Coordinates of C-alpha atoms in Angstrom, one line a residue:
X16 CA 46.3 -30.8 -5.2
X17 CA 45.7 -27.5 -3.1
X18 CA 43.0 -26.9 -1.0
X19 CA 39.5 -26.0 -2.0
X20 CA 37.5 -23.2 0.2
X21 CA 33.5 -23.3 0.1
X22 CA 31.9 -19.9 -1.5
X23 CA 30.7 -19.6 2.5
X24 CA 34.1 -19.7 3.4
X25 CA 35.3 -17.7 0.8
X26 CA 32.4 -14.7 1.4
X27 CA 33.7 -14.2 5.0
X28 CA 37.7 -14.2 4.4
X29 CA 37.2 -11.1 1.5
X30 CA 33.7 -10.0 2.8
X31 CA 32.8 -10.3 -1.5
X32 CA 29.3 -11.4 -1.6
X33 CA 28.2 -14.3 -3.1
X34 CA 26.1 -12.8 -5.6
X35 CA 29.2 -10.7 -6.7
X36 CA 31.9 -13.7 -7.6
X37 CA 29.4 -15.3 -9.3
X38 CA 28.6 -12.1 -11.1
X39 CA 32.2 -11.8 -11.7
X40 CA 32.7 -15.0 -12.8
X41 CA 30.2 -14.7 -15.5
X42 CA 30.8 -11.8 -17.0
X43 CA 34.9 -11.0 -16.3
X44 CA 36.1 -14.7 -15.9
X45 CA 38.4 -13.8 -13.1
X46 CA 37.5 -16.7 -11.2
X47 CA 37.9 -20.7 -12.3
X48 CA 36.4 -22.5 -9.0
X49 CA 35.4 -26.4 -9.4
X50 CA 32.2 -28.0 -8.9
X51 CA 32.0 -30.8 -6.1
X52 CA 30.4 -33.5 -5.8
X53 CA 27.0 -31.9 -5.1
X54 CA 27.5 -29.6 -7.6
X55 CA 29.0 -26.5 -5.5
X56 CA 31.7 -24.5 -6.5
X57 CA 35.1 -24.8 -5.0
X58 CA 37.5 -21.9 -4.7
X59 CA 41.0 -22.3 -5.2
X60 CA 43.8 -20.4 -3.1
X61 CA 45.1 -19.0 -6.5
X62 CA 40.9 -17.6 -6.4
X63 CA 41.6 -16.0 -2.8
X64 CA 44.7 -14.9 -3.9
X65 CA 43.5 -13.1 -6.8
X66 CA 40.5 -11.7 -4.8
X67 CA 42.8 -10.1 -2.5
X68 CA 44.5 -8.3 -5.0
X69 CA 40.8 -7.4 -6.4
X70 CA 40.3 -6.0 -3.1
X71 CA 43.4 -4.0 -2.8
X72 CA 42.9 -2.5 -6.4
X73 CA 39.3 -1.8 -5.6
X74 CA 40.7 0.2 -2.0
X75 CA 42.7 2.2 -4.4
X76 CA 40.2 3.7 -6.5
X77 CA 40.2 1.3 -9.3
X78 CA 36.9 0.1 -11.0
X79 CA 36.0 -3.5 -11.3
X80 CA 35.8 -3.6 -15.4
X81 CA 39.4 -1.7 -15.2
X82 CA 40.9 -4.4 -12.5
X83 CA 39.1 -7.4 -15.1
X84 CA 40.7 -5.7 -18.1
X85 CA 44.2 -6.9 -16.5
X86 CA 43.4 -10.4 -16.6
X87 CA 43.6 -13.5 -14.0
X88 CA 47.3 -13.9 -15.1
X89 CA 48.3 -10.2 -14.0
X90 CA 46.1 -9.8 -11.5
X91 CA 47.9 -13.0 -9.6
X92 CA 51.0 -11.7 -10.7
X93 CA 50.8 -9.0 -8.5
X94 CA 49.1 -10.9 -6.1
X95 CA 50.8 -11.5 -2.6
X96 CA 50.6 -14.5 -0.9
X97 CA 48.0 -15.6 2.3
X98 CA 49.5 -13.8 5.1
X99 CA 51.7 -15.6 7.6
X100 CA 49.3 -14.7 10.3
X101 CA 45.6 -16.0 11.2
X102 CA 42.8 -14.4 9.6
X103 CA 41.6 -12.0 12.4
X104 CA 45.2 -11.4 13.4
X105 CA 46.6 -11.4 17.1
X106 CA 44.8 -9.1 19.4
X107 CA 48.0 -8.0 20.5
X108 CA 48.2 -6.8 16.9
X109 CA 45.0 -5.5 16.2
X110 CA 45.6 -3.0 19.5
X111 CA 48.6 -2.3 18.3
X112 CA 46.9 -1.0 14.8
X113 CA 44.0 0.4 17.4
X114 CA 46.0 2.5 19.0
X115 CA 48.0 3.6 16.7
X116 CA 44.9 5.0 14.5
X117 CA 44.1 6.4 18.0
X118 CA 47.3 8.5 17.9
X119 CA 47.4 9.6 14.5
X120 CA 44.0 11.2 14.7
X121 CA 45.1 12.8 17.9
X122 CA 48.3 14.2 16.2
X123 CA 46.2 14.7 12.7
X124 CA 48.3 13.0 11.0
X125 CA 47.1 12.0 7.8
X126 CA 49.8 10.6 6.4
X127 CA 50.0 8.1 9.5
X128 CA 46.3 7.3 9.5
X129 CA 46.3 6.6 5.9
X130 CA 49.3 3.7 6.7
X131 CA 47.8 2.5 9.9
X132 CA 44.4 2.1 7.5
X133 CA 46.2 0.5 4.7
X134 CA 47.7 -2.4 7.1
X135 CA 45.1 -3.0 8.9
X136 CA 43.0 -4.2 6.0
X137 CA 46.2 -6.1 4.2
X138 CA 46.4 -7.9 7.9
X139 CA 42.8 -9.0 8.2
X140 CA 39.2 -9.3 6.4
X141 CA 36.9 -6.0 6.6
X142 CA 34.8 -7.3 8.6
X143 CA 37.7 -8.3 11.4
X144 CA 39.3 -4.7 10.6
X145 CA 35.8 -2.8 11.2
X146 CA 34.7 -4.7 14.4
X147 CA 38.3 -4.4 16.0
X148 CA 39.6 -1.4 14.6
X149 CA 37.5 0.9 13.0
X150 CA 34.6 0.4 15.2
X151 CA 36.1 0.8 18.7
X152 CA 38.4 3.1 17.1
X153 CA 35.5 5.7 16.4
X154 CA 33.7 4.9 19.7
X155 CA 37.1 6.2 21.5
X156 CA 37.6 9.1 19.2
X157 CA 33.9 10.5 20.2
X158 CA 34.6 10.1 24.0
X159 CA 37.8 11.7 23.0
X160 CA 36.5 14.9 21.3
X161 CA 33.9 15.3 24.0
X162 CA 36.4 15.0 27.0
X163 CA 38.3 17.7 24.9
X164 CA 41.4 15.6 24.4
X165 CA 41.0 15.2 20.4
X166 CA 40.3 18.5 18.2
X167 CA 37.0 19.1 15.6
X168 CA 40.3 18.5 12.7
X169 CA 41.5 15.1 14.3
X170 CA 37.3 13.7 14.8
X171 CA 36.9 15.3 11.3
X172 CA 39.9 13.5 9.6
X173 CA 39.0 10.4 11.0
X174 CA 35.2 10.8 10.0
X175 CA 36.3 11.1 6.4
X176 CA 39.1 8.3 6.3
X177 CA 36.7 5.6 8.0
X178 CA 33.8 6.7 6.0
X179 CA 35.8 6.5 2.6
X180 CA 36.7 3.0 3.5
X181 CA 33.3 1.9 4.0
X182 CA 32.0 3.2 1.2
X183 CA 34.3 1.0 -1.2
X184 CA 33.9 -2.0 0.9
X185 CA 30.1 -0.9 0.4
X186 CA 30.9 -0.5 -3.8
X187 CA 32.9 -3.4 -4.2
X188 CA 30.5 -6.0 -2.1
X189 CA 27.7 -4.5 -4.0
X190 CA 25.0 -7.1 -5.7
X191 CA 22.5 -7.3 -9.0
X192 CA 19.7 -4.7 -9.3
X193 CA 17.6 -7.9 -8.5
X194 CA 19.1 -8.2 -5.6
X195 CA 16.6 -6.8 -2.2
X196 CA 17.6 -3.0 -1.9
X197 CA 18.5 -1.6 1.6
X198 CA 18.6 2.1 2.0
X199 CA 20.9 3.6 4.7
X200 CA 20.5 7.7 5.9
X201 CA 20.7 9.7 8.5
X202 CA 18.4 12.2 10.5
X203 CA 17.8 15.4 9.5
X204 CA 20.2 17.7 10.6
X205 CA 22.6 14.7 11.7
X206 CA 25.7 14.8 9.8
X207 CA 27.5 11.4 11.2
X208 CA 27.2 8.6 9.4
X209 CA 30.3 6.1 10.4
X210 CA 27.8 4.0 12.4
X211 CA 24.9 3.5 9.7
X212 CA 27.7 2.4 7.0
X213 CA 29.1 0.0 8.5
X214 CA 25.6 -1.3 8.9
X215 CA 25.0 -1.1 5.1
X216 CA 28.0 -2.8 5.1
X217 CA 26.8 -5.6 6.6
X218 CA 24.0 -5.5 4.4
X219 CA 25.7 -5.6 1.7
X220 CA 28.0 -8.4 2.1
X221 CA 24.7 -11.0 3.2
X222 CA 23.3 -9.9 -0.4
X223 CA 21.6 -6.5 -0.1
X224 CA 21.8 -4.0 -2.9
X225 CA 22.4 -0.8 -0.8
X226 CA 21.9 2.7 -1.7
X227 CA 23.2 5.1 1.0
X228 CA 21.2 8.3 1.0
X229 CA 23.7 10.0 3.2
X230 CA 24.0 12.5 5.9
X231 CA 21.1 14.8 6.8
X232 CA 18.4 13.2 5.1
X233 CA 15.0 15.3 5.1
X234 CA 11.9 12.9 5.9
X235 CA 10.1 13.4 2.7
X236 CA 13.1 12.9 0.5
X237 CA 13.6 9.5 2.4
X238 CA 9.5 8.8 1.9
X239 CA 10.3 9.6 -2.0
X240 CA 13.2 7.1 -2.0
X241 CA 11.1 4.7 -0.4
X242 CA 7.9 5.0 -3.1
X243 CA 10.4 4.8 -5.8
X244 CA 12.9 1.9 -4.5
X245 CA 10.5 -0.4 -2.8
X246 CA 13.3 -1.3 0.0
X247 CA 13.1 -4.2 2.6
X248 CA 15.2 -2.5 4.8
X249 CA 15.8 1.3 5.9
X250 CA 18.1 2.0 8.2
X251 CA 18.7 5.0 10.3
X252 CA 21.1 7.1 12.7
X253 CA 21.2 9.8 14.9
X254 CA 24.0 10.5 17.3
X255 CA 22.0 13.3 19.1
X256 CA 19.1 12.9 21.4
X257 CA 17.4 16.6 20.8
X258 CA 18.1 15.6 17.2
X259 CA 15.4 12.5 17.7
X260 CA 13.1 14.4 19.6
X261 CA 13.0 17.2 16.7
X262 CA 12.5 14.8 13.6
X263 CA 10.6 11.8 16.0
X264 CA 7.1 12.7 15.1
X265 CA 7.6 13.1 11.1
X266 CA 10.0 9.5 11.1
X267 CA 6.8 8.0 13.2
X268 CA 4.3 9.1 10.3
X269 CA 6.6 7.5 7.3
X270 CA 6.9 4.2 9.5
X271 CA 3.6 3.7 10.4
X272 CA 2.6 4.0 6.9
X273 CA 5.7 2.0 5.4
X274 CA 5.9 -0.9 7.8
X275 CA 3.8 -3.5 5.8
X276 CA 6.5 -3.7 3.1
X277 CA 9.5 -2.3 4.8
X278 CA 11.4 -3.4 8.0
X279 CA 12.4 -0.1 10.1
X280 CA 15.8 -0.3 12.3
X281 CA 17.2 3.4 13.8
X282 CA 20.4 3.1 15.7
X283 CA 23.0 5.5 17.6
X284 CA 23.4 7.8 20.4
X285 CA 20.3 9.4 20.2
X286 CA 18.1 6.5 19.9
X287 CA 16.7 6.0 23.4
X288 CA 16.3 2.5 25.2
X289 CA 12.5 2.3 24.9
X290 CA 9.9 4.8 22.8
X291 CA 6.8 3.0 22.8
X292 CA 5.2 4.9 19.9
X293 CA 8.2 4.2 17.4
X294 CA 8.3 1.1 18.2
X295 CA 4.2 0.5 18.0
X296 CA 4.7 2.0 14.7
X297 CA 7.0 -0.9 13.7
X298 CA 10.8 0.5 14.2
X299 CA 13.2 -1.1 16.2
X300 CA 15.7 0.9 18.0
X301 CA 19.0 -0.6 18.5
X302 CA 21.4 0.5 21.3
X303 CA 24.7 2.1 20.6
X304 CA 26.5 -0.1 23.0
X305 CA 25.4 -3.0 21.1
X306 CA 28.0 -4.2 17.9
X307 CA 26.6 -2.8 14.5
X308 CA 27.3 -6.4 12.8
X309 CA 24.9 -7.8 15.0
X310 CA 21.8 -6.3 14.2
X311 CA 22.2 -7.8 10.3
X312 CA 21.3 -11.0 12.0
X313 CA 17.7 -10.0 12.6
X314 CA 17.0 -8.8 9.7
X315 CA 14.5 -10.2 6.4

């Protein structure tokens, strides 16, 4: 008999949600886990076989009812097996991949970056390829763009590549409308959003239904959002501190008024160490320097 993974277990090596494989077994069939003793489910390696294929299908553009329509038997047909190495790779390999997504967005080479992308996540789970890849990755491309050593083209190709990623690891981790709805934006005027998606990342895969309102947000459209969505969690980003200043007084108003029912968290380069009337108002401000996938732990 083959060896049975816990739906813990089996959340973290394809960052699906819980939520979602039961969602999916329900309504598609796709997966056949047992029941335990206690009455659990139990995956199957044929099930995290077949979700990696899901995930790879998903990563090409395919929707979910398209990739059910194909049935378990085809789907693990063209399934590949478990990779050879461990789940978050060697870290000799993982800066190798760094690097090389490094170089390709110096060179602008799409083409490259595109490959580089596509192995990293075959090699490991999102969240292993975001926090060792993608996330350093972009940290490096900013201080390489302001040192003048990467041009607007190379930072703007890799803005759209990483963000494109996230947003169907975002899609395909999604959960039920019941499900507590996180909304993820930026500041007005602020036009990079890598930082606050791979928050609603997180969010999604510990069973948030996220909307992300996108870059550039004005105040009162987020307030509108808010009044119409009811959302636990709001999260923010701004990479530049006049940027803060500018919008800090309007964001203040909508917190102080939205705190009772919403938890506040604004993150990136512009957020400053201490503001003690955001933070009276009920936001938390979360370094830059500190990893994204942390901050998910503190939250509702």
């Amino acid at each position: 008999m083959g060896q049975f993974y816990k739906l813990a277990t089996v959340r973290r090596l394809t960052g699906f949600s819980g939520e979602l494989l039961r969602a999916w077994e329900r309504r598609y069939g796709l997966l056949q886990p047992v029941r335990g003793p206690g009455g659990h489910r139990l995956y199957t390696e044929e099930d995290l076989r077949l979700l990696r294929r899901v995930r790879e299908l998903l990563a090409q553009g395919r929707t979910i009812g398209e990739i059910a329509a194909l049935g378990r038997r085809q789907l693990l047909r063209g399934a590949s097996e478990p990779p050879a190495w461990p789940r978050d790779g060697s870290l000799a390999e993982l800066e190798h991949l760094r690097a090389g997504v490094l170089e390709a967005v110096r060179t602008v080479d799409a083409m490259r970056l595109r490959q580089l992308l596509d192995a990293t996540f075959a090699r490991v789970s999102p969240d292993v390829a975001i926090r060792a890849v993608l996330e350093p990755a972009a940290r490096e491309i900013g201080e390489l763009w302001a040192a003048g050593q990467c041009s607007v083209a190379g930072e703007h190709l890799a803005s759209e590549a990483f963000v494109h990623r996230l947003r169907q690891l975002i899609e395909a981790a999604q959960t039920p409308e019941e499900a507590p709805a996180a909304l993820t934006a930026c500041f007005p005027d602020e036009r990079h959003q890598l930082g606050v998606l791979i928050v609603g990342y997180e969010l999604a895969r510990r069973g948030y239904r996220v909307v992300h309102l996108g870059p550039a947000l004005p105040v009162k459209d987020l307030d509108r959002a808010c009044e119409a969505l009811e959302p636990r969690v709001v999260v923010l980003s701004v990479t530049l501190p006049t940027l803060y200043k500018r919008h800090r007084g309007a964001v203040v108003e909508l917190i102080r008024r939205r705190a009772a029912q919403t938890r506040w968290i604004l993150g990136g380069q512009g957020v400053p160490a201490r503001d003690q009337r955001m933070a009276a108002a009920g936001a938390l401000l979360w370094s830059h320097r500190r990893p994204l996938g942390d901050l998910v732990d503190l939250l509702p």
